[in-house]
Amino acid sequence: MARAYNRAIADERPDTAPPELTRPQIERLESIYGNRYLLEPAPDHKLPRMGMSAAEAKGLIEEEIVLDGLPTRNLATFVTTWMEPEADELIRQTLRVNFIDHAEYPQSAEIEQRCIRMIADLFHAPGETTGARTQGSSEAIMLGALSLKWRWRARREAQGKAIDRPNLVFGGDVHVVWEKFCRYFDVEPRIVPLKPDKYTIGPEDVEPHVDENTIGVAAVLGTTFTGHADDIRGINDHLVALKHERGLDVPLHVDAASGGFVWPFLYPDSEWDFRLEQVRSINVSGHKFGLVYPGIGWLVFREKDDLPEDLVFYENYLGKRDATFTLNFSTGSAMVLAQYYNFARLGHAGYRYVMEIMKYNARLLAKEIVACDLELVGSEQDEQLPLVAFKLAGEHPYDEFDIAAQLAAERGWMVPAYTLPPNAEHVKIMRVLVRETLGNTLITKLGRDIAQACATLAKKGGVHPVERKRHVKTNTGF
Ligand SMILES: Cc1ncc(COP(=O)(O)O)c(C=O)c1O
C-alpha cells in the first residue's frame, strides 16, 4: 500500500509524504483505492458521463439513505417493516418476475386468484366472487369506486334518468384517496364533517347526504386518524331501509385498508363485511396488517356482477387472452407471493396470534401513557386497530407537537402529531402504531421516553419552532 501511495505521488514528492495532497494527487490515489464518489456530488440532474463500480454505486446510495428514518423506529406507519427471513428470501428470488405476464408466469397468476378467494372467504363473501391485486388500497379504492360509478350510471340509464351529477358520500375521517378519486373521475364528494367529540361517522351523519345521484357510501374500518371504525352496521341498516322504503339501492364500499386484516382476527363477531347486505366491495392493504412489505393491496367484490364487465379489458398478451382490471400494468409478482407465503405460513391462528400480540402491547403502552398526564383517544373497550392514539390531558406549557419533537430529539422515535379534519380540527393527537417489531422491551422504553420528554418540556416549556419543524411528522403517516 505504501508503495502504491508513493508511486501515485512520485512525480511531486518522491521520498516523503507531503503534509497536504493536491487535488490531482488525491485523484491519482483514487485510481488505486477507489470510492471516487467521496470526492464528488452525487449524480443529480444529468446521467453521469461515466459510471462507477457496482460497489461504489451501492456505497453512494447506502451512505446517503442513512439520513432517512429507521423504518422500525417509524411509529407513524401502518406499513410492514419486517418479514421473516424466508419471506425475504422468497421476495429476493422473485423480484425479476413481471406479474402481468400471465402467459409466462401462470402460477403467479393462479396464486393471485387463490389470495383473492381466501380474502373473499375471510370477509364472508356469500359465493363465487371476483377481485383484483393492486399496488395498495389507493388503487383498489379507485377501482372499487369506478365500479360504483359504472353501476350507478347503468342503473340510471336503464331508468332513462340523468347521469351528469354523480356524488359519493363519505366522512371527513377517510384517507385522502377518496377525495382524489372524486377529483380524478368527476364525482361530487359529499364529505360528512366530523364532530368536535366524535371522530367517525354513522347513519345519522350519512342520511342527509344520500340521494338518487349517490353512486355509493364509503365507510372506514380502522381510520388513519384514531384507528376506530365508522358505524358500518348502522350505515348498512340505513341503506337497507332506504332500499325498501324509497327504492334507492345505494351500495356500501368498506375501506378496510388497515382493518381488513385486524377485525376478522380480533373481533370476529363484529359484522362489517359481506355479512351486511349493502356491502358490495371491500379494499384491504396487504402491506399493512396483511404483514407484507409495500406495495400490495386487494379489492374484492361481493359478487361477480358487482364488477361491471365494461371495466375489464381483454387483450392478447404474449399469445394468451388475458383479462385485466387495474390502473397499472407491469409490476412485480414478489409481493403477491409474499402475501400467499403469509397466508400459508400463518393461517388463521397465526394471524390471530400476531394481532393479539399487537393488541396486548398496545394496551401495555396505553397504561404507561395514562400515567403521564396524557389521555387515550377512545377506550380499551373500543374495537380499534392495534395502536395508541393519545393527547394531553389538562393545561400545559407545551403541546402534542412539542412532545413529538422532544421525543425525536431525545430518542429518535418518530411519533406523529397532527390535528383532526373539520369540524374537529382543534383536536391535536399523537399516535403510535404497535407493529410486530414493537415488543415488550421497546414498549416499556417508549413509555418511559414519552414520560421523560414530558418531564423535560414541563421544565423548559415548548420547543423552539425550528426544532418542531425539523423533528415532527405532522401528517398521520400511512
Ligand atoms: C383508511 C385508509 N384508506 C386508504 C389508505 C391508502 O392505502 P395505501 O397506502 O395502501 O394506498 C390508507 C393508508 O394509510 C388508509 O389508512
CSV table of N, CA and C in Angstrom, one decimal, residues 121-222:
chain,number,residue,atom,x,y,z
A,121,ASP,N,-63.3,-15.1,1.3
A,121,ASP,CA,-63.8,-16.0,2.3
A,121,ASP,C,-63.7,-15.4,3.7
A,122,LEU,N,-62.6,-14.8,3.9
A,122,LEU,CA,-62.3,-14.2,5.2
A,122,LEU,C,-63.4,-13.1,5.5
A,123,PHE,N,-63.8,-12.4,4.4
A,123,PHE,CA,-64.8,-11.3,4.5
A,123,PHE,C,-66.2,-11.8,4.3
A,124,HIS,N,-66.4,-13.1,4.3
A,124,HIS,CA,-67.7,-13.7,4.3
A,124,HIS,C,-68.5,-13.5,3.0
A,125,ALA,N,-67.8,-13.5,1.8
A,125,ALA,CA,-68.5,-13.4,0.6
A,125,ALA,C,-69.5,-14.6,0.5
A,126,PRO,N,-70.7,-14.3,0.0
A,126,PRO,CA,-71.7,-15.4,0.0
A,126,PRO,C,-71.4,-16.5,-1.0
A,127,GLY,N,-70.7,-16.2,-2.0
A,127,GLY,CA,-70.5,-17.3,-3.0
A,127,GLY,C,-69.3,-16.9,-3.9
A,128,GLU,N,-69.4,-17.4,-5.1
A,128,GLU,CA,-68.2,-17.1,-6.0
A,128,GLU,C,-68.1,-15.6,-6.3
A,129,THR,N,-66.9,-15.1,-6.3
A,129,THR,CA,-66.8,-13.7,-6.5
A,129,THR,C,-65.5,-13.4,-7.3
A,130,THR,N,-65.2,-12.1,-7.3
A,130,THR,CA,-64.0,-11.7,-8.1
A,130,THR,C,-63.3,-10.6,-7.4
A,131,GLY,N,-62.1,-10.2,-7.9
A,131,GLY,CA,-61.4,-9.1,-7.3
A,131,GLY,C,-60.1,-8.8,-8.0
A,132,ALA,N,-59.3,-8.1,-7.4
A,132,ALA,CA,-58.0,-7.7,-8.1
A,132,ALA,C,-56.9,-7.5,-7.1
A,133,ARG,N,-55.7,-7.8,-7.6
A,133,ARG,CA,-54.5,-7.4,-6.9
A,133,ARG,C,-54.1,-6.0,-7.3
A,134,THR,N,-53.8,-5.2,-6.4
A,134,THR,CA,-53.4,-3.8,-6.7
A,134,THR,C,-52.1,-3.4,-6.0
A,135,GLN,N,-51.7,-2.2,-6.3
A,135,GLN,CA,-50.5,-1.7,-5.7
A,135,GLN,C,-50.6,-1.3,-4.2
A,136,GLY,N,-51.9,-1.1,-3.8
A,136,GLY,CA,-52.2,-0.8,-2.4
A,136,GLY,C,-53.6,-0.4,-2.4
A,137,SER,N,-54.1,0.1,-1.2
A,137,SER,CA,-55.5,0.4,-1.1
A,137,SER,C,-55.9,1.5,-2.0
A,138,SER,N,-55.0,2.5,-2.3
A,138,SER,CA,-55.4,3.6,-3.1
A,138,SER,C,-55.9,3.1,-4.5
A,139,GLU,N,-55.1,2.2,-5.1
A,139,GLU,CA,-55.5,1.7,-6.5
A,139,GLU,C,-56.8,0.9,-6.3
A,140,ALA,N,-56.9,0.1,-5.2
A,140,ALA,CA,-58.1,-0.7,-5.0
A,140,ALA,C,-59.3,0.2,-4.9
A,141,ILE,N,-59.1,1.3,-4.2
A,141,ILE,CA,-60.3,2.2,-3.9
A,141,ILE,C,-60.7,2.9,-5.3
A,142,MET,N,-59.7,3.3,-6.0
A,142,MET,CA,-60.0,3.9,-7.3
A,142,MET,C,-60.9,2.9,-8.2
A,143,LEU,N,-60.4,1.7,-8.2
A,143,LEU,CA,-61.1,0.7,-9.0
A,143,LEU,C,-62.5,0.4,-8.4
A,144,GLY,N,-62.6,0.3,-7.1
A,144,GLY,CA,-63.8,0.0,-6.4
A,144,GLY,C,-64.8,1.1,-6.7
A,145,ALA,N,-64.4,2.3,-6.5
A,145,ALA,CA,-65.2,3.5,-6.7
A,145,ALA,C,-65.6,3.7,-8.2
A,146,LEU,N,-64.7,3.3,-9.1
A,146,LEU,CA,-65.1,3.3,-10.5
A,146,LEU,C,-66.3,2.3,-10.8
A,147,SER,N,-66.2,1.2,-10.1
A,147,SER,CA,-67.2,0.2,-10.3
A,147,SER,C,-68.5,0.7,-9.8
A,148,LEU,N,-68.5,1.5,-8.7
A,148,LEU,CA,-69.7,2.1,-8.1
A,148,LEU,C,-70.3,3.1,-9.2
A,149,LYS,N,-69.4,3.9,-9.7
A,149,LYS,CA,-69.9,4.9,-10.7
A,149,LYS,C,-70.5,4.2,-11.9
A,150,TRP,N,-69.8,3.2,-12.4
A,150,TRP,CA,-70.3,2.5,-13.6
A,150,TRP,C,-71.7,1.8,-13.4
A,151,ARG,N,-71.8,1.2,-12.2
A,151,ARG,CA,-73.1,0.5,-11.9
A,151,ARG,C,-74.2,1.6,-11.7
A,152,TRP,N,-73.9,2.7,-11.1
A,152,TRP,CA,-74.9,3.7,-10.9
A,152,TRP,C,-75.4,4.2,-12.3
A,153,ARG,N,-74.4,4.5,-13.1
A,153,ARG,CA,-74.7,5.0,-14.5
A,153,ARG,C,-75.6,4.0,-15.2
A,154,ALA,N,-75.3,2.8,-15.1
A,154,ALA,CA,-76.1,1.7,-15.9
A,154,ALA,C,-77.5,1.7,-15.3
A,155,ARG,N,-77.6,1.8,-14.0
A,155,ARG,CA,-79.0,1.9,-13.4
A,155,ARG,C,-79.8,3.1,-13.9
A,156,ARG,N,-79.1,4.2,-13.9
A,156,ARG,CA,-79.8,5.5,-14.2
A,156,ARG,C,-80.2,5.4,-15.7
A,157,GLU,N,-79.3,4.9,-16.5
A,157,GLU,CA,-79.5,4.9,-18.0
A,157,GLU,C,-80.7,3.9,-18.3
A,158,ALA,N,-80.8,2.8,-17.5
A,158,ALA,CA,-81.9,1.9,-17.7
A,158,ALA,C,-83.2,2.5,-17.3
A,159,GLN,N,-83.2,3.5,-16.4
A,159,GLN,CA,-84.4,4.2,-16.0
A,159,GLN,C,-84.7,5.5,-16.8
A,160,GLY,N,-83.8,5.7,-17.8
A,160,GLY,CA,-83.9,6.9,-18.6
A,160,GLY,C,-83.6,8.2,-17.8
A,161,LYS,N,-82.8,8.2,-16.8
A,161,LYS,CA,-82.5,9.3,-16.0
A,161,LYS,C,-81.2,10.0,-16.2
A,162,ALA,N,-81.0,11.2,-15.7
A,162,ALA,CA,-79.8,11.9,-16.0
A,162,ALA,C,-78.6,11.3,-15.3
A,163,ILE,N,-77.4,11.4,-16.0
A,163,ILE,CA,-76.2,10.7,-15.4
A,163,ILE,C,-75.1,11.8,-15.2
A,164,ASP,N,-75.5,13.0,-15.2
A,164,ASP,CA,-74.4,14.1,-15.2
A,164,ASP,C,-74.0,14.6,-13.8
A,165,ARG,N,-74.6,14.1,-12.7
A,165,ARG,CA,-74.3,14.6,-11.4
A,165,ARG,C,-74.1,13.6,-10.3
A,166,PRO,N,-73.1,12.6,-10.6
A,166,PRO,CA,-72.9,11.6,-9.6
A,166,PRO,C,-72.2,12.2,-8.3
A,167,ASN,N,-72.6,11.6,-7.2
A,167,ASN,CA,-71.9,12.0,-5.9
A,167,ASN,C,-71.6,10.8,-5.1
A,168,LEU,N,-70.6,11.0,-4.2
A,168,LEU,CA,-70.1,9.9,-3.4
A,168,LEU,C,-70.1,10.4,-1.9
A,169,VAL,N,-70.7,9.7,-1.0
A,169,VAL,CA,-70.8,10.1,0.4
A,169,VAL,C,-69.8,9.4,1.3
A,170,PHE,N,-69.0,10.2,2.0
A,170,PHE,CA,-68.1,9.6,3.0
A,170,PHE,C,-67.8,10.6,4.1
A,171,GLY,N,-67.2,10.2,5.1
A,171,GLY,CA,-66.9,11.0,6.3
A,171,GLY,C,-65.5,11.8,6.1
A,172,GLY,N,-65.4,12.8,7.0
A,172,GLY,CA,-64.1,13.5,7.0
A,172,GLY,C,-63.0,12.6,7.5
A,173,ASP,N,-63.3,11.5,8.0
A,173,ASP,CA,-62.3,10.6,8.6
A,173,ASP,C,-61.7,9.7,7.6
A,174,VAL,N,-62.0,9.9,6.3
A,174,VAL,CA,-61.4,8.9,5.3
A,174,VAL,C,-60.0,9.4,4.9
A,175,HIS,N,-59.3,8.5,4.2
A,175,HIS,CA,-58.0,8.8,3.7
A,175,HIS,C,-58.2,9.7,2.5
A,176,VAL,N,-57.1,10.5,2.1
A,176,VAL,CA,-57.2,11.5,1.1
A,176,VAL,C,-57.6,10.9,-0.3
A,177,VAL,N,-57.3,9.6,-0.4
A,177,VAL,CA,-57.6,8.9,-1.7
A,177,VAL,C,-59.0,9.1,-2.2
A,178,TRP,N,-59.9,9.2,-1.2
A,178,TRP,CA,-61.3,9.3,-1.6
A,178,TRP,C,-61.6,10.6,-2.3
A,179,GLU,N,-61.1,11.7,-1.8
A,179,GLU,CA,-61.2,13.0,-2.5
A,179,GLU,C,-60.5,12.9,-3.8
A,180,LYS,N,-59.4,12.3,-3.8
A,180,LYS,CA,-58.6,12.2,-5.1
A,180,LYS,C,-59.4,11.5,-6.2
A,181,PHE,N,-60.1,10.4,-5.8
A,181,PHE,CA,-61.0,9.7,-6.7
A,181,PHE,C,-62.0,10.7,-7.3
A,182,CYS,N,-62.6,11.4,-6.4
A,182,CYS,CA,-63.7,12.3,-6.8
A,182,CYS,C,-63.2,13.3,-7.8
A,183,ARG,N,-62.0,13.9,-7.5
A,183,ARG,CA,-61.5,14.9,-8.5
A,183,ARG,C,-61.1,14.2,-9.8
A,184,TYR,N,-60.4,13.1,-9.7
A,184,TYR,CA,-59.9,12.5,-11.0
A,184,TYR,C,-61.0,12.0,-11.8
A,185,PHE,N,-62.1,11.5,-11.2
A,185,PHE,CA,-63.1,10.8,-12.0
A,185,PHE,C,-64.5,11.6,-12.0
A,186,ASP,N,-64.4,12.9,-11.7
A,186,ASP,CA,-65.5,13.8,-11.9
A,186,ASP,C,-66.8,13.3,-11.1
A,187,VAL,N,-66.6,13.2,-9.8
A,187,VAL,CA,-67.7,12.8,-9.0
A,187,VAL,C,-67.8,13.9,-7.8
A,188,GLU,N,-68.9,14.3,-7.5
A,188,GLU,CA,-69.0,15.3,-6.4
A,188,GLU,C,-68.8,14.6,-5.0
A,189,PRO,N,-67.8,15.1,-4.3
A,189,PRO,CA,-67.6,14.5,-2.9
A,189,PRO,C,-68.6,15.1,-1.9
A,190,ARG,N,-69.3,14.3,-1.2
A,190,ARG,CA,-70.1,14.8,-0.2
A,190,ARG,C,-69.5,14.3,1.1
A,191,ILE,N,-68.8,15.2,1.7
A,191,ILE,CA,-68.0,14.8,2.9
A,191,ILE,C,-68.7,15.2,4.2
A,192,VAL,N,-69.0,14.2,5.0
A,192,VAL,CA,-69.6,14.5,6.2
A,192,VAL,C,-68.6,14.9,7.2
A,193,PRO,N,-68.7,16.2,7.8
A,193,PRO,CA,-67.7,16.7,8.7
A,193,PRO,C,-67.8,15.9,10.0
A,194,LEU,N,-66.6,15.8,10.6
A,194,LEU,CA,-66.6,15.1,12.0
A,194,LEU,C,-67.2,16.1,13.0
A,195,LYS,N,-67.4,15.6,14.2
A,195,LYS,CA,-67.9,16.5,15.2
A,195,LYS,C,-66.8,16.7,16.2
A,196,PRO,N,-66.9,17.8,17.0
A,196,PRO,CA,-65.8,18.2,17.9
A,196,PRO,C,-65.4,17.0,18.8
A,197,ASP,N,-66.4,16.1,19.1
A,197,ASP,CA,-66.1,15.0,20.0
A,197,ASP,C,-66.5,13.6,19.5
A,198,LYS,N,-66.6,13.6,18.1
A,198,LYS,CA,-66.9,12.3,17.5
A,198,LYS,C,-66.2,12.2,16.2
A,199,TYR,N,-65.2,11.2,16.1
A,199,TYR,CA,-64.3,11.2,15.0
A,199,TYR,C,-64.5,10.1,14.0
A,200,THR,N,-65.7,9.5,14.0
A,200,THR,CA,-66.1,8.6,13.0
A,200,THR,C,-67.6,8.9,12.6
A,201,ILE,N,-68.1,8.3,11.6
A,201,ILE,CA,-69.5,8.6,11.2
A,201,ILE,C,-70.4,7.4,11.3
A,202,GLY,N,-71.7,7.8,11.4
A,202,GLY,CA,-72.8,6.7,11.5
A,202,GLY,C,-73.9,7.1,10.6
A,203,PRO,N,-75.0,6.3,10.7
A,203,PRO,CA,-76.1,6.5,9.7
A,203,PRO,C,-76.7,7.9,9.8
A,204,GLU,N,-76.8,8.5,11.0
A,204,GLU,CA,-77.4,9.8,11.1
A,204,GLU,C,-76.6,10.9,10.4
A,205,ASP,N,-75.3,10.6,10.2
A,205,ASP,CA,-74.4,11.6,9.5
A,205,ASP,C,-74.6,11.4,8.0
A,206,VAL,N,-74.8,10.2,7.6
A,206,VAL,CA,-74.8,9.9,6.2
A,206,VAL,C,-76.2,10.3,5.6
A,207,GLU,N,-77.2,10.1,6.3
A,207,GLU,CA,-78.6,10.2,5.8
A,207,GLU,C,-78.9,11.5,5.1
A,208,PRO,N,-78.6,12.7,5.6
A,208,PRO,CA,-78.9,13.9,4.8
A,208,PRO,C,-78.2,14.0,3.5
A,209,HIS,N,-77.2,13.3,3.2
A,209,HIS,CA,-76.4,13.5,2.0
A,209,HIS,C,-76.7,12.5,0.9
A,210,VAL,N,-77.5,11.5,1.2
A,210,VAL,CA,-77.7,10.4,0.1
A,210,VAL,C,-78.9,10.8,-0.7
A,211,ASP,N,-78.8,10.7,-2.0
A,211,ASP,CA,-80.0,10.9,-2.9
A,211,ASP,C,-79.8,10.0,-4.1
A,212,GLU,N,-80.7,10.2,-5.1
A,212,GLU,CA,-80.7,9.3,-6.2
A,212,GLU,C,-79.4,9.4,-7.1
A,213,ASN,N,-78.6,10.4,-6.9
A,213,ASN,CA,-77.4,10.5,-7.6
A,213,ASN,C,-76.2,10.0,-6.9
A,214,THR,N,-76.4,9.4,-5.7
A,214,THR,CA,-75.3,8.8,-4.9
A,214,THR,C,-74.9,7.5,-5.5
A,215,ILE,N,-73.6,7.5,-5.9
A,215,ILE,CA,-73.1,6.2,-6.5
A,215,ILE,C,-72.8,5.2,-5.4
A,216,GLY,N,-72.6,5.7,-4.2
A,216,GLY,CA,-72.3,4.8,-3.1
A,216,GLY,C,-71.9,5.6,-1.9
A,217,VAL,N,-71.8,4.8,-0.8
A,217,VAL,CA,-71.3,5.4,0.5
A,217,VAL,C,-70.0,4.6,0.8
A,218,ALA,N,-69.0,5.4,1.3
A,218,ALA,CA,-67.8,4.7,1.7
A,218,ALA,C,-67.6,4.8,3.2
A,219,ALA,N,-67.4,3.7,3.9
A,219,ALA,CA,-67.2,3.7,5.3
A,219,ALA,C,-65.8,3.1,5.6
A,220,VAL,N,-65.2,3.5,6.7
A,220,VAL,CA,-63.8,3.1,7.0
A,220,VAL,C,-63.8,2.1,8.2
A,221,LEU,N,-63.0,1.0,8.0
A,221,LEU,CA,-62.8,0.1,9.1
A,221,LEU,C,-61.3,0.3,9.6
A,222,GLY,N,-61.2,1.1,10.6
A,222,GLY,CA,-59.9,1.5,11.1
A,222,GLY,C,-59.4,2.7,10.5
